[in-house]
CSV table of C-alpha atoms in Angstrom, one decimal:
chain,number,residue,atom,x,y,z
A,1,GLY,CA,-6.7,-8.9,14.5
A,2,ASN,CA,-4.1,-7.7,12.4
A,3,SER,CA,-2.9,-3.9,12.6
A,4,VAL,CA,0.1,-1.8,12.4
A,5,THR,CA,0.9,1.3,14.4
A,6,GLN,CA,3.4,4.0,13.2
A,7,MET,CA,5.2,6.7,14.2
A,8,GLU,CA,3.4,9.9,13.8
A,9,GLY,CA,5.1,12.6,11.1
A,10,PRO,CA,6.1,14.5,10.0
A,11,VAL,CA,9.9,14.0,10.8
A,12,THR,CA,12.3,16.8,9.4
A,13,LEU,CA,16.2,15.9,9.4
A,14,SER,CA,19.4,17.8,8.2
A,15,GLU,CA,21.4,15.7,5.7
A,16,GLU,CA,23.4,12.9,7.2
A,17,ALA,CA,21.6,12.7,10.2
A,18,PHE,CA,20.4,9.5,11.9
A,19,LEU,CA,17.0,8.3,11.0
A,20,THR,CA,14.6,6.2,13.1
A,21,ILE,CA,11.0,5.4,12.2
A,22,ASN,CA,9.1,3.4,14.5
A,23,CYS,CA,6.7,0.6,13.6
A,24,THR,CA,4.8,-1.8,15.9
A,25,TYR,CA,2.3,-4.4,15.0
A,26,THR,CA,-0.3,-6.8,16.2
A,27,ALA,CA,-1.2,-10.0,14.3
A,28,THR,CA,-3.0,-13.1,15.0
A,29,GLY,CA,-0.3,-15.4,13.2
A,30,TYR,CA,3.3,-15.1,11.9
A,31,PRO,CA,3.4,-12.2,9.5
A,32,SER,CA,6.0,-11.0,7.3
A,33,LEU,CA,7.0,-7.6,7.6
A,34,PHE,CA,7.7,-4.6,4.9
A,35,TRP,CA,8.6,-1.1,4.7
A,36,TYR,CA,7.1,0.7,1.5
A,37,VAL,CA,8.3,4.1,0.3
A,38,GLN,CA,6.5,6.6,-1.8
A,39,TYR,CA,8.3,9.5,-3.6
A,40,PRO,CA,6.4,12.1,-4.9
A,41,GLY,CA,4.2,11.6,-7.8
A,42,GLU,CA,4.9,7.7,-7.5
A,43,GLY,CA,3.3,4.8,-6.4
A,44,LEU,CA,4.4,2.7,-3.2
A,45,GLN,CA,7.5,0.9,-3.7
A,46,LEU,CA,8.7,-2.2,-1.5
A,47,LEU,CA,11.9,-0.8,0.4
A,48,LEU,CA,12.7,-3.9,2.4
A,49,LYS,CA,11.0,-7.0,3.9
A,50,ALA,CA,11.7,-9.5,6.5
A,51,THR,CA,9.6,-12.9,6.6
A,52,LYS,CA,10.5,-14.3,10.3
A,53,ALA,CA,11.5,-13.3,13.6
A,54,ASP,CA,15.3,-11.9,13.9
A,55,ASP,CA,15.7,-11.3,10.1
A,56,LYS,CA,17.0,-8.1,8.9
A,57,GLY,CA,15.8,-6.5,5.7
A,58,SER,CA,18.1,-3.9,3.9
A,59,ASN,CA,17.9,-1.9,1.2
A,60,LYS,CA,19.8,1.3,0.0
A,61,GLY,CA,21.1,1.8,3.4
A,62,PHE,CA,17.8,1.4,5.4
A,63,GLU,CA,17.3,-1.6,7.6
A,64,ALA,CA,14.7,-3.3,10.0
A,65,THR,CA,14.9,-6.1,12.1
A,66,TYR,CA,11.8,-8.3,13.1
A,67,ARG,CA,11.4,-8.7,16.5
A,68,LYS,CA,8.8,-10.5,17.6
A,69,GLU,CA,9.7,-10.1,21.6
A,70,THR,CA,8.8,-6.3,21.2
A,71,THR,CA,6.4,-6.6,18.0
A,72,SER,CA,8.4,-4.2,16.3
A,73,PHE,CA,9.9,-3.4,13.1
A,74,HIS,CA,11.7,-0.3,13.4
A,75,LEU,CA,13.2,1.6,10.1
A,76,GLU,CA,16.6,3.1,10.4
A,77,LYS,CA,19.4,4.8,8.5
A,78,GLY,CA,22.7,5.9,9.4
A,79,SER,CA,22.8,8.8,7.4
A,80,VAL,CA,20.2,10.3,5.5
A,81,GLN,CA,20.2,12.1,2.3
A,82,VAL,CA,17.7,14.8,0.8
A,83,SER,CA,16.9,11.8,-2.1
A,84,ASP,CA,15.4,9.9,0.9
A,85,SER,CA,12.4,12.4,1.3
A,86,ALA,CA,9.4,10.4,0.8
A,87,VAL,CA,6.4,9.0,2.8
A,88,TYR,CA,7.3,5.8,4.5
A,89,PHE,CA,4.8,3.0,5.2
A,90,CYS,CA,5.3,0.0,7.2
A,91,ALA,CA,3.1,-3.2,6.7
A,92,LEU,CA,2.6,-6.8,7.6
A,93,SER,CA,0.9,-9.5,5.4
A,94,GLU,CA,0.1,-13.2,6.7
A,95,SER,CA,-1.1,-14.7,3.6
A,96,GLY,CA,0.5,-12.3,0.7
A,97,ASN,CA,-3.0,-11.7,-0.2
A,98,GLN,CA,-3.5,-8.7,2.1
A,99,PHE,CA,-1.3,-6.2,3.5
A,100,TYR,CA,-2.1,-4.0,6.6
A,101,PHE,CA,-0.4,-0.7,6.4
A,102,GLY,CA,0.4,1.9,8.8
A,103,THR,CA,-0.7,5.4,8.3
A,104,GLY,CA,2.6,6.5,6.8
A,105,THR,CA,5.6,8.9,7.8
A,106,SER,CA,6.5,11.8,5.8
A,107,LEU,CA,10.3,12.4,5.9
A,108,THR,CA,11.8,15.6,4.5
A,109,VAL,CA,15.7,15.6,4.4
A,110,ILE,CA,17.0,19.4,4.1
A,111,PRO,CA,20.8,20.1,3.0
B,1,GLU,CA,11.1,-1.1,-15.1
B,2,PRO,CA,7.3,-2.3,-15.6
B,3,GLU,CA,5.1,-0.2,-13.9
B,4,VAL,CA,1.2,-0.2,-12.9
B,5,THR,CA,-0.4,2.6,-14.4
B,6,GLN,CA,-3.6,4.8,-12.9
B,7,THR,CA,-5.7,6.9,-14.7
B,8,PRO,CA,-6.7,9.6,-14.0
B,9,SER,CA,-4.3,10.9,-11.3
B,10,HIS,CA,-7.4,13.1,-9.7
B,11,GLN,CA,-11.0,12.9,-10.2
B,12,VAL,CA,-13.6,15.1,-9.1
B,13,THR,CA,-17.4,13.7,-8.9
B,14,GLN,CA,-20.7,14.8,-7.5
B,15,MET,CA,-22.1,12.8,-4.6
B,16,GLY,CA,-24.3,10.0,-6.3
B,17,GLN,CA,-22.5,9.6,-9.3
B,18,GLU,CA,-20.9,6.6,-10.6
B,19,VAL,CA,-17.2,6.5,-11.2
B,20,ILE,CA,-14.8,4.2,-12.4
B,21,LEU,CA,-11.1,4.2,-11.7
B,22,ARG,CA,-8.6,2.6,-14.1
B,23,CYS,CA,-5.4,0.5,-13.7
B,24,VAL,CA,-3.5,-1.1,-15.9
B,25,PRO,CA,-1.2,-3.7,-14.2
B,26,ILE,CA,2.0,-5.2,-15.2
B,27,SER,CA,1.6,-7.4,-18.0
B,28,ASN,CA,2.6,-10.7,-16.9
B,29,HIS,CA,1.0,-10.6,-13.1
B,30,LEU,CA,-2.0,-12.6,-11.8
B,31,TYR,CA,-3.2,-11.3,-9.1
B,32,PHE,CA,-4.7,-7.6,-8.7
B,33,TYR,CA,-5.7,-5.6,-5.9
B,34,TRP,CA,-7.3,-2.3,-4.8
B,35,TYR,CA,-6.1,-0.3,-1.6
B,36,ARG,CA,-7.6,3.0,-0.4
B,37,GLN,CA,-6.1,5.6,2.0
B,38,ILE,CA,-8.5,8.4,3.5
B,39,LEU,CA,-6.4,11.6,4.2
B,40,GLY,CA,-4.5,11.1,7.3
B,41,GLN,CA,-5.9,7.5,7.7
B,42,LYS,CA,-4.3,3.9,7.2
B,43,VAL,CA,-3.9,2.8,3.6
B,44,GLU,CA,-6.9,0.0,3.8
B,45,PHE,CA,-7.1,-3.0,1.8
B,46,LEU,CA,-10.3,-3.4,-0.4
B,47,VAL,CA,-10.3,-6.1,-2.9
B,48,SER,CA,-8.2,-8.7,-4.3
B,49,PHE,CA,-8.8,-10.4,-7.7
B,50,TYR,CA,-7.4,-13.5,-9.3
B,51,ASN,CA,-8.5,-15.6,-12.3
B,52,ASN,CA,-11.4,-13.1,-13.0
B,53,GLU,CA,-13.1,-13.5,-9.7
B,54,ILE,CA,-12.7,-12.0,-6.6
B,55,SER,CA,-10.5,-13.9,-4.0
B,56,GLU,CA,-10.6,-11.7,-1.0
B,57,LYS,CA,-12.5,-8.6,-0.1
B,58,SER,CA,-12.7,-6.4,3.0
B,59,GLU,CA,-16.0,-4.8,4.9
B,60,ILE,CA,-15.6,-1.5,3.3
B,61,PHE,CA,-16.1,-3.3,-0.1
B,62,ASP,CA,-19.8,-3.1,-0.2
B,63,ASP,CA,-22.3,-3.5,-2.7
B,64,GLN,CA,-21.5,0.0,-4.0
B,65,PHE,CA,-18.3,-1.4,-5.2
B,66,SER,CA,-17.4,-3.7,-8.1
B,67,VAL,CA,-14.3,-4.5,-9.9
B,68,GLU,CA,-13.9,-5.8,-13.5
B,69,ARG,CA,-11.1,-7.1,-15.7
B,70,PRO,CA,-12.9,-6.0,-19.0
B,71,ASP,CA,-10.1,-7.0,-21.3
B,72,GLY,CA,-6.6,-8.6,-21.1
B,73,SER,CA,-5.1,-5.3,-19.8
B,74,ASN,CA,-7.1,-3.2,-17.6
B,75,PHE,CA,-8.3,-3.4,-13.9
B,76,THR,CA,-11.2,-1.3,-12.9
B,77,LEU,CA,-12.7,-0.2,-9.6
B,78,LYS,CA,-16.3,1.1,-10.1
B,79,ILE,CA,-18.2,2.9,-7.1
B,80,ARG,CA,-21.9,3.2,-8.5
B,81,SER,CA,-23.2,5.9,-6.4
B,82,THR,CA,-20.6,7.7,-4.6
B,83,LYS,CA,-20.5,9.4,-1.0
B,84,LEU,CA,-18.6,12.0,0.7
B,85,GLU,CA,-16.7,9.3,2.4
B,86,ASP,CA,-15.6,7.7,-0.4
B,87,SER,CA,-13.0,10.9,-1.1
B,88,ALA,CA,-9.7,9.2,-0.6
B,89,MET,CA,-6.6,8.0,-2.5
B,90,TYR,CA,-7.4,4.7,-4.4
B,91,PHE,CA,-4.1,2.4,-5.1
B,92,CYS,CA,-4.1,-0.3,-7.5
B,93,ALA,CA,-1.3,-3.1,-7.5
B,94,SER,CA,-0.7,-6.4,-9.3
B,95,SER,CA,1.8,-9.5,-8.4
B,96,GLU,CA,3.2,-12.3,-10.2
B,97,SER,CA,2.2,-14.5,-7.3
B,98,ARG,CA,1.2,-14.3,-3.8
B,99,LEU,CA,4.2,-16.1,-2.4
B,100,ASN,CA,6.8,-13.8,-3.4
B,101,TYR,CA,4.8,-10.5,-1.9
B,102,GLY,CA,6.1,-8.8,-5.0
B,103,TYR,CA,3.5,-6.4,-5.1
B,104,THR,CA,3.6,-3.3,-7.6
B,105,PHE,CA,1.6,-0.4,-6.7
B,106,GLY,CA,0.7,2.4,-9.1
B,107,SER,CA,0.8,6.2,-8.0
B,108,GLY,CA,-2.9,6.4,-7.3
B,109,THR,CA,-5.9,8.0,-8.3
B,110,ARG,CA,-7.3,10.9,-5.8
B,111,LEU,CA,-11.0,10.7,-5.5
B,112,THR,CA,-12.7,13.8,-4.3
B,113,VAL,CA,-16.5,13.7,-3.9
B,114,VAL,CA,-18.3,17.1,-3.6
């Protein structure tokens, strides 16, 4: 079946540090992969996506590359800011009708 | 920017009571969804809804659950007789189409069953 395994949190980083949040997946077909972000008190927002192997999704300085050989979609950012503090969810979807999410990773960035 | 609105943000209910969670999707969206997240666990798909009927549902979505679009703007999730294990954050989402994966999620309703 389909599932997503996400790096356990919480993660605490100093401002301008490098961020990696690991995500691996299992899928029966050829899924699209996503990162969603939830800021305090808000809904889940799409951060970036990749629809096929070797695609790189990017947005707001965040990047993730769809690696079929390692079934991974790790989220990276070169220099985090305090405003990046949020919960990050990795997800996959094959049909667009149903998403499979990870447990979420809480990130706190301290000045 | 258009939003998906969920009310209430937090609801406490007694075990065995019926509860209705409300959502106002984005006005031109055609597909509607409910997800839930039990504390410390994954966000799980419950149901998708299109053209006034359920298009897909998970094993979680048993006879205790129902969804409705009672008018042109609201999309509701009803739990008929709540159990302690229904305590979770419930997220509503809507999208214009399935193909562009453009889900917009609400900020969630935290349901606590006591």
